[in-house]
mmCIF file of C-alpha atoms in Angstrom:
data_model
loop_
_atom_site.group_PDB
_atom_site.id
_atom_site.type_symbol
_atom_site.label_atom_id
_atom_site.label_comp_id
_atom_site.label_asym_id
_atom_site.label_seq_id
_atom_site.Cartn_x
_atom_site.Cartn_y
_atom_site.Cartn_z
ATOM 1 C CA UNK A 1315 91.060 157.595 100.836
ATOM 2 C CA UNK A 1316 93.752 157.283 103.182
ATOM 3 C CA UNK A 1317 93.032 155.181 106.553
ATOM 4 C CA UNK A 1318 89.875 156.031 107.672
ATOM 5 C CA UNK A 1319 87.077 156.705 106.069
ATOM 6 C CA UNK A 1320 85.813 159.845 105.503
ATOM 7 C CA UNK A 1321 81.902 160.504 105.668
ATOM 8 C CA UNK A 1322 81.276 162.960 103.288
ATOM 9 C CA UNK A 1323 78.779 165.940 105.175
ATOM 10 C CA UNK A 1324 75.338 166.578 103.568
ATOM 11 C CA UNK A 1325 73.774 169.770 104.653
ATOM 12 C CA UNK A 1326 70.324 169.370 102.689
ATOM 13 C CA UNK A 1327 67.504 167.466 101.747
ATOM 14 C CA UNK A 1328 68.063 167.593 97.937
ATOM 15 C CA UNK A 1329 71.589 166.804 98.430
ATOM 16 C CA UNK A 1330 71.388 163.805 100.170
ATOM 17 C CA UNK A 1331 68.300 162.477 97.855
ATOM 18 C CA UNK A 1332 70.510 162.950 94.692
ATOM 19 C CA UNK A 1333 73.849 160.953 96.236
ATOM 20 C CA UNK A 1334 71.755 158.272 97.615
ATOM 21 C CA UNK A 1335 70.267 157.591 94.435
ATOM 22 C CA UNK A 1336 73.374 157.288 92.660
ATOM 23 C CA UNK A 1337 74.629 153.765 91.193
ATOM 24 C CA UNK A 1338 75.926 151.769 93.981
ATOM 25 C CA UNK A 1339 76.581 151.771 97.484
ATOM 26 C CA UNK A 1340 76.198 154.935 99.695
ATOM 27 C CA UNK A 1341 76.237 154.051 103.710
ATOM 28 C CA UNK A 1342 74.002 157.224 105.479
ATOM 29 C CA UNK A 1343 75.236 157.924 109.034
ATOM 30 C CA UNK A 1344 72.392 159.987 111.067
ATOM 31 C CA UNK A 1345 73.587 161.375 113.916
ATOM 32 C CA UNK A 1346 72.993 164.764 116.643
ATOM 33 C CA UNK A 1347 75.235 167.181 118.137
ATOM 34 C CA UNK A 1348 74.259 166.258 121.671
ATOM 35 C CA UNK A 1349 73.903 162.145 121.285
ATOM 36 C CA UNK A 1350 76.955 160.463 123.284
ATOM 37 C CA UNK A 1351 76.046 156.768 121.556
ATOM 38 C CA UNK A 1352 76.655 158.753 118.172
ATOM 39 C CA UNK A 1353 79.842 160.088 119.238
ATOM 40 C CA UNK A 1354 80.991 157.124 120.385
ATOM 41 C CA UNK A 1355 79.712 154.461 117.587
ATOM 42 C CA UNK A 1356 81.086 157.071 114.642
ATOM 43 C CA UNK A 1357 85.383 156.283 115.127
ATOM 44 C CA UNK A 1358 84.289 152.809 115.386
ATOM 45 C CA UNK A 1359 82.385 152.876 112.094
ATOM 46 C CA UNK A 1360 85.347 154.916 110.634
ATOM 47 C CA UNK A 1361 87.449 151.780 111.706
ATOM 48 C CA UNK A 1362 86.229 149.189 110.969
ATOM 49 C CA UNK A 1363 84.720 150.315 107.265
ATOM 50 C CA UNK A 1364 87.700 151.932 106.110
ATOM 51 C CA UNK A 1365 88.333 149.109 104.043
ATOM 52 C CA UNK A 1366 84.962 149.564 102.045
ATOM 53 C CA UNK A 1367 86.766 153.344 100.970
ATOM 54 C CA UNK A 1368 86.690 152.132 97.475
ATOM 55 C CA UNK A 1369 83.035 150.865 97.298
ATOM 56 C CA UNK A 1370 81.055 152.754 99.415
ATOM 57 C CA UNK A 1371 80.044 156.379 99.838
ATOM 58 C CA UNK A 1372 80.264 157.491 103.263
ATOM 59 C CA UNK A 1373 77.920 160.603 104.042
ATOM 60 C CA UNK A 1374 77.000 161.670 107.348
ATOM 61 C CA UNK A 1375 74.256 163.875 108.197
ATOM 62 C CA UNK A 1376 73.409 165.708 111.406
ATOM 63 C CA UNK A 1377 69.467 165.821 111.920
ATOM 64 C CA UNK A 1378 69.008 168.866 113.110
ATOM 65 C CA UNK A 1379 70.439 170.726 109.943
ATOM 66 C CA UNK A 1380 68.032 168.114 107.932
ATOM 67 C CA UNK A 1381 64.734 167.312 110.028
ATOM 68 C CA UNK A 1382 62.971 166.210 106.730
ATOM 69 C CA UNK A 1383 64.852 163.036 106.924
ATOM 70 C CA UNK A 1384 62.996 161.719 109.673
ATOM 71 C CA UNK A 1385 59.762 161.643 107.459
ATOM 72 C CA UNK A 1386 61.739 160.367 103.897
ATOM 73 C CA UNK A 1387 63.886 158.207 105.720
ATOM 74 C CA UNK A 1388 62.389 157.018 108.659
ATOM 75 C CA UNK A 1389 64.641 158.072 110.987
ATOM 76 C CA UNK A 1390 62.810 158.840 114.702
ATOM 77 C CA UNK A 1391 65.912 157.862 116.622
ATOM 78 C CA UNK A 1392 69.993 158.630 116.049
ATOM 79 C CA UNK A 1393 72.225 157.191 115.823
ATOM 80 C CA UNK A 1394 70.928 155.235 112.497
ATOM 81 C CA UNK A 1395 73.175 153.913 109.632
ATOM 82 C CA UNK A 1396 71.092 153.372 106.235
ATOM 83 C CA UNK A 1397 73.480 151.080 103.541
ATOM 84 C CA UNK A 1398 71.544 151.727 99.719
ATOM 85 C CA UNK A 1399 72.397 149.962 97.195
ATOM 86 C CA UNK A 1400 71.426 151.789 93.587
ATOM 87 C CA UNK A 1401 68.944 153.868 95.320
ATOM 88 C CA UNK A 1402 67.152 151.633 97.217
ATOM 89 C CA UNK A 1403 67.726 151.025 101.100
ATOM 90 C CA UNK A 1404 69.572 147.588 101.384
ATOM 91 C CA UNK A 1405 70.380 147.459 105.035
ATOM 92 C CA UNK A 1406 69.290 149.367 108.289
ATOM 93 C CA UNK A 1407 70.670 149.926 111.766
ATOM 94 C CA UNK A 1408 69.820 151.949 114.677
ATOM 95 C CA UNK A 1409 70.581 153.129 117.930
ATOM 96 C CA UNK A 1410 73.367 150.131 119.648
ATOM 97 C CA UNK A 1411 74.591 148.907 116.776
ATOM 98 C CA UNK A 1412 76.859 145.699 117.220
ATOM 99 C CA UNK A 1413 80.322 147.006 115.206
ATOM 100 C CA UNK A 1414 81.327 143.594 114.634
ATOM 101 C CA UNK A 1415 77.911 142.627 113.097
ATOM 102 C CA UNK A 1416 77.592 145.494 111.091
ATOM 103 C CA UNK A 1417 81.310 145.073 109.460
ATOM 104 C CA UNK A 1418 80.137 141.720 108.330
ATOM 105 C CA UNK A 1419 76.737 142.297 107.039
ATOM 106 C CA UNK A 1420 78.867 145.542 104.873
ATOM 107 C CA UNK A 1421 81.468 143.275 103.686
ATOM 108 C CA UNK A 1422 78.992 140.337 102.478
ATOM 109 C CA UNK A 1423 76.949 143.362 100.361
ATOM 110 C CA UNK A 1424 80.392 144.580 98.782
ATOM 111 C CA UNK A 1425 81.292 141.323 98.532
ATOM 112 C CA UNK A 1426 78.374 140.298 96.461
ATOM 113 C CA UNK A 1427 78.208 143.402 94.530
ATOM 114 C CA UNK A 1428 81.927 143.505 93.845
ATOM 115 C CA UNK A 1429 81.308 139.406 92.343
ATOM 116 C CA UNK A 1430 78.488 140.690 89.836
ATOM 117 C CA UNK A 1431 80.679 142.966 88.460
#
């Protein structure tokens, strides 16, 4: 990927069970049509990940076309960014998220990952 990074859209339930549970990372970002924090927090994400292009999947996934997510993934709020790792959920953030601290707690999980391998 070129630049930024690209979240990947995920339109069902199914869908975003099966590429979560894929080997390695996949980074979730929940998010609303009408939620000004989302809008706002999602270039800055874009930014400052891009660099993770290569390691990470990026899907995004508006609630309101999946509402089952706030029962299988906890989500009651938006914005929320879920980081799995193999499947299982490896790092959580919600609502104000901190860029700079989220861009470190990512690169310390590739960073670790990328060592074991």
């Amino acid at each position: 990927m070129r630049g930024n990074v690209m979240f990947e859209k995920v339109y069902d339930i199914n869908q975003l069970n099966e590429k979560v549970s894929q080997e390695g990372l996949t980074m979730v970002y929940f998010g609303q049509p009408n939620c000004s924090v989302c809008h706002g927090l999602k270039p800055q994400v874009e930014k400052k990940l891009a660099e993770f292009s290569e390691d990470v999947t990026f899907l995004e996934v508006n609630t309101f076309d999946i509402p089952e997510v706030s029962g299988e993934y906890q989500v009651m709020t938006v914005p929320v960014i879920l980081l799995f790792l193999d499947g299982r959920e490896y790092l959580r953030k919600a609502r104000f998220v901190p860029i700079e601290e989220l861009y470190k707690d990512v690169k310390k999980i590739v960073d670790g990952v990328n060592s074991m391998s």
